[in-house]
Short mmCIF file of C-alpha atoms and ligand atoms in Angstrom, two decimals:
data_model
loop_
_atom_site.label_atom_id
_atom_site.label_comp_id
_atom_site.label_asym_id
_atom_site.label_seq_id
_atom_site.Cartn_x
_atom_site.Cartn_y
_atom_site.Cartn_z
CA UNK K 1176 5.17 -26.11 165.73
CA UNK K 1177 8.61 -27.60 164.36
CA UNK K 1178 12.26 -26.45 163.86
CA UNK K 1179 13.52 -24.80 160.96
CA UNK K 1180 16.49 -24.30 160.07
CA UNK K 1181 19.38 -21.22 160.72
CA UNK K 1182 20.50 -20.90 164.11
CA UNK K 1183 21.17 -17.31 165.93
CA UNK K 1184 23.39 -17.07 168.73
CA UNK K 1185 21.68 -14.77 170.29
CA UNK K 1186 18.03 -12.96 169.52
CA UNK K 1187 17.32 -9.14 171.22
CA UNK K 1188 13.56 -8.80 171.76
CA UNK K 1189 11.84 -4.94 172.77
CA UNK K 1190 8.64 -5.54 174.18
CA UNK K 1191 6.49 -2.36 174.73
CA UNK K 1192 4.77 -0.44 178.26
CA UNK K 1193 1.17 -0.24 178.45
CA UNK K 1194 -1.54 2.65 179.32
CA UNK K 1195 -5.15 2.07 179.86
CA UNK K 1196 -6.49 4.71 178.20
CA UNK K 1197 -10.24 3.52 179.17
CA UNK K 1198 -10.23 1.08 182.19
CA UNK K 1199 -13.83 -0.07 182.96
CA UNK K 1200 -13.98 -1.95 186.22
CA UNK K 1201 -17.24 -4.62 186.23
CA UNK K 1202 -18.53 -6.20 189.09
CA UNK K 1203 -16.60 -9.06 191.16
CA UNK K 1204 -17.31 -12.40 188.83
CA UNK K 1205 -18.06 -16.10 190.49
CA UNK K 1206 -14.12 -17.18 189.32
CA UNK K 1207 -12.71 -14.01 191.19
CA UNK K 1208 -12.09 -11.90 188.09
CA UNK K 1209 -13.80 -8.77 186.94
CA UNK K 1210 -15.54 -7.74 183.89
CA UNK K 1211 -13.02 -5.75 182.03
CA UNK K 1212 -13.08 -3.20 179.42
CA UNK K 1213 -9.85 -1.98 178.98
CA UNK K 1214 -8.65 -0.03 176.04
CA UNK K 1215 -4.56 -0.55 175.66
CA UNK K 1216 -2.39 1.77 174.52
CA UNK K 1217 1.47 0.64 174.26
CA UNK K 1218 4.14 3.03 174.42
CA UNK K 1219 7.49 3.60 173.67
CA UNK K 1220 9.23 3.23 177.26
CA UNK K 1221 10.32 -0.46 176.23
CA UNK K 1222 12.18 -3.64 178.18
CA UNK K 1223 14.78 -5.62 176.24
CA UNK K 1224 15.22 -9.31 176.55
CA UNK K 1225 18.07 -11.04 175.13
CA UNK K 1226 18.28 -14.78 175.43
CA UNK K 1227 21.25 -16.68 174.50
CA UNK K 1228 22.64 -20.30 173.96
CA UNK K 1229 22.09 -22.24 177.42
CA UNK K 1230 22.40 -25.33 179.68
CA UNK K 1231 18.99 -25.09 181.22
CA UNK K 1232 17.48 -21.75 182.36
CA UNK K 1233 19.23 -18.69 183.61
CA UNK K 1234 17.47 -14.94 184.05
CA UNK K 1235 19.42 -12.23 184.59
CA UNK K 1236 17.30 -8.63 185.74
CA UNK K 1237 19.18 -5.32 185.26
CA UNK K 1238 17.52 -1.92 184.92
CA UNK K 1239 15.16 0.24 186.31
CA UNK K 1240 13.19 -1.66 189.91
CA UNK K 1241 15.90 -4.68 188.61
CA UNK K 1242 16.42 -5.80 192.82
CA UNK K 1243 12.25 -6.60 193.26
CA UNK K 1244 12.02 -8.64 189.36
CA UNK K 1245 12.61 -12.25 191.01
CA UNK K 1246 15.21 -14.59 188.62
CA UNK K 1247 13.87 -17.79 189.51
CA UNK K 1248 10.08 -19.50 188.31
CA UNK K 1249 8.21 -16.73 189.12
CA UNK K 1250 9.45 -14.63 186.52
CA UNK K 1251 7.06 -14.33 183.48
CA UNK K 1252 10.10 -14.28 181.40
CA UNK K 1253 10.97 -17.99 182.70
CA UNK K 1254 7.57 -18.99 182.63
CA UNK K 1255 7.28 -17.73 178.93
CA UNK K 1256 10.90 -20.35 178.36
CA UNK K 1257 8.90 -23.14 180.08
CA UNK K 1258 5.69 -22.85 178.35
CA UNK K 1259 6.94 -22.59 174.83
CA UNK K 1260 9.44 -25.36 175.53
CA UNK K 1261 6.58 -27.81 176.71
CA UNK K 1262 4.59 -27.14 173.79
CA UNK K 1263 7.29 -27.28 171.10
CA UNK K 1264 9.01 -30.45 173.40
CA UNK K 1265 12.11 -28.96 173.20
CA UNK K 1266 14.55 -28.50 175.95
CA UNK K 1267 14.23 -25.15 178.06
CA UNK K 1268 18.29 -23.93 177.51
CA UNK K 1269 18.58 -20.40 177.12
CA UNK K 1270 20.33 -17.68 179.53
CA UNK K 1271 18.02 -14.98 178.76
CA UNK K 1272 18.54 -11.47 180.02
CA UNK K 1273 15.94 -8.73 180.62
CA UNK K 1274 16.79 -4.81 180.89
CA UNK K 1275 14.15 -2.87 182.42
CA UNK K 1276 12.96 0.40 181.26
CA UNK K 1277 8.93 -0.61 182.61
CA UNK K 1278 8.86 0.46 186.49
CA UNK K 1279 8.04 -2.53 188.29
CA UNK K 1280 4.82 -3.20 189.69
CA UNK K 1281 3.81 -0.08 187.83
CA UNK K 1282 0.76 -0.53 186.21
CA UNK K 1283 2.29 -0.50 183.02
CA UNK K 1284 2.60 -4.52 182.46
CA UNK K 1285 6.30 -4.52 182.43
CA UNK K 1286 6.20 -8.30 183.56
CA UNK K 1287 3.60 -9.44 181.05
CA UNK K 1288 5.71 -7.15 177.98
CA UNK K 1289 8.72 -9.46 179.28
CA UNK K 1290 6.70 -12.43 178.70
CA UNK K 1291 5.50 -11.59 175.52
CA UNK K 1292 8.98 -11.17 174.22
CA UNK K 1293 11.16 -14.14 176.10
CA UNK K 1294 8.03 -15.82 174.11
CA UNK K 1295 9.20 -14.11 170.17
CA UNK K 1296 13.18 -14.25 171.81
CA UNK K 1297 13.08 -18.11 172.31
CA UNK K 1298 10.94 -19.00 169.39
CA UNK K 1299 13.79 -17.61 167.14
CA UNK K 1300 16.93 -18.59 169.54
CA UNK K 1301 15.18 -22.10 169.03
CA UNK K 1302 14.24 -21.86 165.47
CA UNK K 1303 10.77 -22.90 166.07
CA UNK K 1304 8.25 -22.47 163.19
CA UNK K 1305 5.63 -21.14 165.25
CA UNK K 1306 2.66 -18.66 163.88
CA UNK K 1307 1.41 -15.30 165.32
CA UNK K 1308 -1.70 -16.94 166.01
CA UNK K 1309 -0.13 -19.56 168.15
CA UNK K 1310 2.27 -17.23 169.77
CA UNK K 1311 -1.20 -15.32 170.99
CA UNK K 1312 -2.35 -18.47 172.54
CA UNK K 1313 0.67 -19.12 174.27
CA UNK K 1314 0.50 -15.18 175.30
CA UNK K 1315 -2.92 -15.46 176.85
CA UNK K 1316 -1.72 -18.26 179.11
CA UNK K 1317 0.76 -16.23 180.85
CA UNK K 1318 -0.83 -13.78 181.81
CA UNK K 1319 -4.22 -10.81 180.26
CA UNK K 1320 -2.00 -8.41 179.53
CA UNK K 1321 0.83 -10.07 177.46
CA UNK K 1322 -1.22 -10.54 174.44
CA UNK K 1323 -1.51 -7.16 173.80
CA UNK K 1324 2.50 -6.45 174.62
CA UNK K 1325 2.45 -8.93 171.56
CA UNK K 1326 0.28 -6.84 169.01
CA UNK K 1327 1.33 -3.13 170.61
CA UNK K 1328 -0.78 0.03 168.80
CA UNK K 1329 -3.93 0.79 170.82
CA UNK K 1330 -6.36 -1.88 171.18
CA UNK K 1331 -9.54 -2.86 172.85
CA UNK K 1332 -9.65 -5.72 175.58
CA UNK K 1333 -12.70 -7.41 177.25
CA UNK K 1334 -13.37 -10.13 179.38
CA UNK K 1335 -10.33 -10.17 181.41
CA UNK K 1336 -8.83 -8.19 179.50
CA UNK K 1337 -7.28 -10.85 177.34
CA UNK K 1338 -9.34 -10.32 174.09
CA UNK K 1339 -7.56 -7.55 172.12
CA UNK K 1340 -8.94 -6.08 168.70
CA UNK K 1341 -7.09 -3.38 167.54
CA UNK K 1342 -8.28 0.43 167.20
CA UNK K 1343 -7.38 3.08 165.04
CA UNK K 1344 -5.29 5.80 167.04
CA UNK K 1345 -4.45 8.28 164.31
CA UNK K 1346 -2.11 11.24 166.69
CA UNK K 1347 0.69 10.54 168.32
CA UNK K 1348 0.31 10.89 171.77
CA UNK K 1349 3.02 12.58 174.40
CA UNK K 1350 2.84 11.48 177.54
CA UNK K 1351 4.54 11.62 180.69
CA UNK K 1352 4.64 9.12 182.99
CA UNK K 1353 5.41 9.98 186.79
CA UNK K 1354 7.02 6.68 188.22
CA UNK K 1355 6.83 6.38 192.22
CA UNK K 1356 9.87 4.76 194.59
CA UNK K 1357 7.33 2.04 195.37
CA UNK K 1358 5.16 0.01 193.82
CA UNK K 1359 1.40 -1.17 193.98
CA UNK K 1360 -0.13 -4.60 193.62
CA UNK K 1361 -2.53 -4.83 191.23
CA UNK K 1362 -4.54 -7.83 192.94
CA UNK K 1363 -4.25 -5.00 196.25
CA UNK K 1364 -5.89 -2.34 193.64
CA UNK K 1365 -8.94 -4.47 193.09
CA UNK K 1366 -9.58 -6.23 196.69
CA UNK K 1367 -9.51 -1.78 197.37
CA UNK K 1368 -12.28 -0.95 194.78
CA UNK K 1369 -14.45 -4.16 195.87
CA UNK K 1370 -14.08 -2.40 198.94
CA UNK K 1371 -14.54 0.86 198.24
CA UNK K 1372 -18.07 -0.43 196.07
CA UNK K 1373 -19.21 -2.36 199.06
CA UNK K 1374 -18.85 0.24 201.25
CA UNK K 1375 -20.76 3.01 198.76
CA UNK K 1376 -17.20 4.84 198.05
CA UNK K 1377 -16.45 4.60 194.81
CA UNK K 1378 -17.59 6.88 192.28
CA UNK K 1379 -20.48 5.36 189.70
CA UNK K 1380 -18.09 3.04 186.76
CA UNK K 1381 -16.70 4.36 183.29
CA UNK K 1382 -19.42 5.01 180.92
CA UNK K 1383 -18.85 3.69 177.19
CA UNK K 1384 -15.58 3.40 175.19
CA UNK K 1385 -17.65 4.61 172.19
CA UNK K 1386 -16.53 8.14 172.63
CA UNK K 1387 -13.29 7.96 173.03
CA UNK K 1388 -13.02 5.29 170.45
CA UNK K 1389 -14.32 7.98 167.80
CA UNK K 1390 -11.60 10.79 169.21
CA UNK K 1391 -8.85 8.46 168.66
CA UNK K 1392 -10.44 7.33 165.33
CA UNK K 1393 -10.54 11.45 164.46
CA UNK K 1394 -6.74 12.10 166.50
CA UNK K 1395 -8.85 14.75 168.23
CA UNK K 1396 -6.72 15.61 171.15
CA UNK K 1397 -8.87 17.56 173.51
CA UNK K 1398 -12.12 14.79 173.12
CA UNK K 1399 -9.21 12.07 173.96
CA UNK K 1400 -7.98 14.17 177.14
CA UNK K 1401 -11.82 14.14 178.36
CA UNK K 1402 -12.44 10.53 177.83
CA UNK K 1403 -9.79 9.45 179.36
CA UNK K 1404 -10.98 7.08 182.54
CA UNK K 1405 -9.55 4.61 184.92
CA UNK K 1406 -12.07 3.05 187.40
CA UNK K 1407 -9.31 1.40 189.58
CA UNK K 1408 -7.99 5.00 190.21
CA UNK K 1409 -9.90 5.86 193.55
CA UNK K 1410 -8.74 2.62 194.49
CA UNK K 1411 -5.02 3.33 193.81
CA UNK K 1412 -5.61 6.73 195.43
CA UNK K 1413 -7.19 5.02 198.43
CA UNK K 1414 -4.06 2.80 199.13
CA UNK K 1415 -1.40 5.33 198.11
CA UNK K 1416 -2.76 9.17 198.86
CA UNK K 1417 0.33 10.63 197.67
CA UNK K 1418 -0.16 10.46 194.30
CA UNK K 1419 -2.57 12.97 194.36
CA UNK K 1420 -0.28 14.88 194.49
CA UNK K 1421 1.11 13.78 191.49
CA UNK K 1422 -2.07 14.34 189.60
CA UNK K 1423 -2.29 18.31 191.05
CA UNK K 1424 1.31 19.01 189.46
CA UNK K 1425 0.85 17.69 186.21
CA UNK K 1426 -2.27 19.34 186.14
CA UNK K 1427 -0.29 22.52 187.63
CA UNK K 1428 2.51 22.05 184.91
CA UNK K 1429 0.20 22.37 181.44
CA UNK K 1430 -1.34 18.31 181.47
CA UNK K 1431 -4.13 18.10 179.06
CA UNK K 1432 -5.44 15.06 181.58
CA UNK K 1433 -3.67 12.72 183.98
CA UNK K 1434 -4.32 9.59 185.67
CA UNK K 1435 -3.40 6.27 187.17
CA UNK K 1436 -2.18 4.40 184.83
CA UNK K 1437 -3.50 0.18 185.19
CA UNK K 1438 -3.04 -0.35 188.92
CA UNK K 1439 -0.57 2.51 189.57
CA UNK K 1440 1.30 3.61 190.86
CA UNK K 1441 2.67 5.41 187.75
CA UNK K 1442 0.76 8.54 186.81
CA UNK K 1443 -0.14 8.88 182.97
CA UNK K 1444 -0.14 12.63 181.59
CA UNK K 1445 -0.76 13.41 178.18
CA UNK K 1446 0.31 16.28 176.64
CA UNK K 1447 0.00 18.83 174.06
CA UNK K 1448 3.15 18.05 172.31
CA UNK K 1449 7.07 16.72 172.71
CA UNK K 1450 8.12 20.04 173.90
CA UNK K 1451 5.13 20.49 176.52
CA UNK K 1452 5.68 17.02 177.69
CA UNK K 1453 9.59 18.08 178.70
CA UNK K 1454 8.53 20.62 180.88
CA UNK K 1455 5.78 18.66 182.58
CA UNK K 1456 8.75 16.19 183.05
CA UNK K 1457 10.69 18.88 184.76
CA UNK K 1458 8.26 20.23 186.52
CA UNK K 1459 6.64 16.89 188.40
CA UNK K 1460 10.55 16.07 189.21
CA UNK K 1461 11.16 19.74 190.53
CA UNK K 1462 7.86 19.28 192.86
CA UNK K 1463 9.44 15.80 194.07
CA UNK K 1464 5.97 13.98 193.38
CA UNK K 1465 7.75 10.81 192.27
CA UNK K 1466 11.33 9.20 192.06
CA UNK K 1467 11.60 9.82 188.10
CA UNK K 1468 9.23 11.04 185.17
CA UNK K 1469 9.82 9.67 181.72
CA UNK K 1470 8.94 11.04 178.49
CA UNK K 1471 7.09 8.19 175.94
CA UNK K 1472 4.91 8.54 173.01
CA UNK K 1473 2.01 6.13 171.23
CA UNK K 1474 1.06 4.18 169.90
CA UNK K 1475 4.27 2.03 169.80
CA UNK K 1476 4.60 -1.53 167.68
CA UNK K 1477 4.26 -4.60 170.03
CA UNK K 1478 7.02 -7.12 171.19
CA UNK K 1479 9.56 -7.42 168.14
CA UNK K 1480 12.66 -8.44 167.37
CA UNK K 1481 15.78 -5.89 166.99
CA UNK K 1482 18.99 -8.09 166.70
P1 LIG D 1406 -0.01 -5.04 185.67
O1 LIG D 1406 -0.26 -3.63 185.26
O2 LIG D 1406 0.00 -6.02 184.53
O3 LIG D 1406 -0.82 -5.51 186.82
P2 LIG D 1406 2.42 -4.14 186.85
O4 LIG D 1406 2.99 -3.32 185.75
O5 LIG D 1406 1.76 -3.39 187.97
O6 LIG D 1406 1.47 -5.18 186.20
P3 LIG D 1406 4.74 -5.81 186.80
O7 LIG D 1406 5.93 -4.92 186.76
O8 LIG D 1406 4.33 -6.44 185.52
O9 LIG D 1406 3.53 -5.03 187.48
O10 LIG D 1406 5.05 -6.96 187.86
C1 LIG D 1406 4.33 -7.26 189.01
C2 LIG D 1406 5.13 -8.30 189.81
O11 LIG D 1406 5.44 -9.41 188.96
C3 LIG D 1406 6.47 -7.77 190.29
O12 LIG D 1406 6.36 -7.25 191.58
C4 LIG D 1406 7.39 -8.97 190.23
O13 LIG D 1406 7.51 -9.60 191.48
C5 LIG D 1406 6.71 -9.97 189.28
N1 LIG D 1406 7.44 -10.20 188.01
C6 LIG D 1406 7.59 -11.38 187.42
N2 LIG D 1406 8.29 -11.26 186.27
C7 LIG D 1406 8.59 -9.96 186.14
C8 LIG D 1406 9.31 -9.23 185.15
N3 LIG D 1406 9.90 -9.82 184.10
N4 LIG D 1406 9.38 -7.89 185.30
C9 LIG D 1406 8.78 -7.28 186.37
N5 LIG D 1406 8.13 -7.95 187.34
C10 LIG D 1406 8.03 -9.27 187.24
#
């Protein structure tokens, strides 16, 4: 990784929301983690990040959730500064300034789409020569899910989730997501299913991907509705009964399928269409099951640069 040169003053970065279409829970590992398979779908409710000329670091957070987003260390956008800095030794200067569209602690990886792009922002503020291929690398290290923020589309993850190999998703997809006035841990979410397991509670895991993989290959909409599967859901359900609620409206109000989306809160609904999506919208909001619903469609590019 070197410099090259033409300076910016400033770089604007849209990273991407994610929805597990497919979330396949495995057993607890020895290292703590779970066998994943998790098919990502990215979609266009995006966060901006625009990083600037600095004298060390400085985040700024505005947006939607923008008061619980720390500014300091633990924000995956400064961590993304750090990391790339170390590894290209260059100094870590850059006021870089994130505006959230992603509901926080969501289940839509807001954090980890932040990371992904203060990652693409600073490489380019910096003028560092670096590859996609090394950007992915850097990606996996802060965190599973911003490698895919990187690549966007639909793709399938295993392991921890942090292998991605793209998928062929040939409809666009409408959704609605239903975003709650709180938000849910994912580590909570999984300590809940372990529990739930132990105790005989949860329903038997996800089958394959293989089907659902062939209805997105053949943008068959009503095979895609039925496939759709999140194992963490009773879990999410478990710690936050509300939200099924939320399900029974959008399934009231025309949903071809809704769910949890990652570790919830946020409800995923896919619809028939743009126009069908807008009244589900209405209608979830009308019902008061959740502080805001937001229309998206996918797949949507990954983290990119705009200006
Ligand atoms: P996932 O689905 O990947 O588990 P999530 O969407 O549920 O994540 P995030 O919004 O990514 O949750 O963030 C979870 C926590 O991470 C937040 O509560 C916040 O304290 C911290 N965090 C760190 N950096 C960020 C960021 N840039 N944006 C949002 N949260 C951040």
């Amino acid at each position: 990784m070197g410099r090259v040169p033409a300076a910016r003053p400033s770089v604007r970065v849209r990273a991407p929301a994610k929805v597990n279409l497919h979330l396949g829970v495995g057993p607890l590992r020895p290292d703590g983690y779970h066998e994943l398979v998790n098919l990502f779908h990215a979609v266009d409710l995006v966060d901006e990040i625009i990083a600037s000329p600095g004298d060390g670091l400085r985040v700024t957070v505005s947006g939607e959730g923008a008061a619980d987003v720390p500014v300091d260390r633990r924000n995956l956008v400064w961590r993304a500064a750090e990391l790339l800095a170390d590894t290209a030794d260059v100094p870590a200067d850059a006021r870089l300034d994130i505006h959230k569209a992603i509901p926080v602690a969501g289940g839509m990886a807001g954090g980890s789409a932040d990371g992904a792009a203060a990652l693409l922002a600073c490489a380019r503020l910096w003028n560092l020569d670096v590859g996609a291929a090394e950007l992915a690398q850097l990606a996996a290290r802060l965190g599973s899910d911003s490698n895919f923020a990187l690549v966007g589309g639909t793709a399938l993850g295993t392991g921890r989730g942090e292998v991605v190999a793209a998928v062929a998703c040939v409809a666009r997809l409408q959704w609605v997501f239903a975003i709650a006035d709180h938000g849910v841990s994912a580590g909570a979410a999984y300590a809940e299913l372990d529990r739930l397991r132990a105790a005989g509670m949860a329903p038997p895991p996800a089958g394959s991907v293989d089907a659902l993989l062939a209805a997105l290959a053949a943008g068959d909409l009503p095979r895609i509705a039925a496939g759709l599967v999140n194992d963490l859901q009773p879990a999410t359900l478990s710690l936050a009964p509300a939200l099924a609620d939320t399900l029974k409206s959008g399934a009231a109000h025309g949903a071809l399928a809704g769910l949890v989306s990652g570790s919830g809160p946020t409800c995923a609904f896919l619809c028939a269409d743009a126009g069908a999506a807008t009244l589900l919208a209405a209608g979830l909001e009308a019902d008061g099951v959740c502080r805001t619903a937001r229309v998206a469609s996918g797949p949507a590019p990954g983290a990119r640069v705009v200006g």
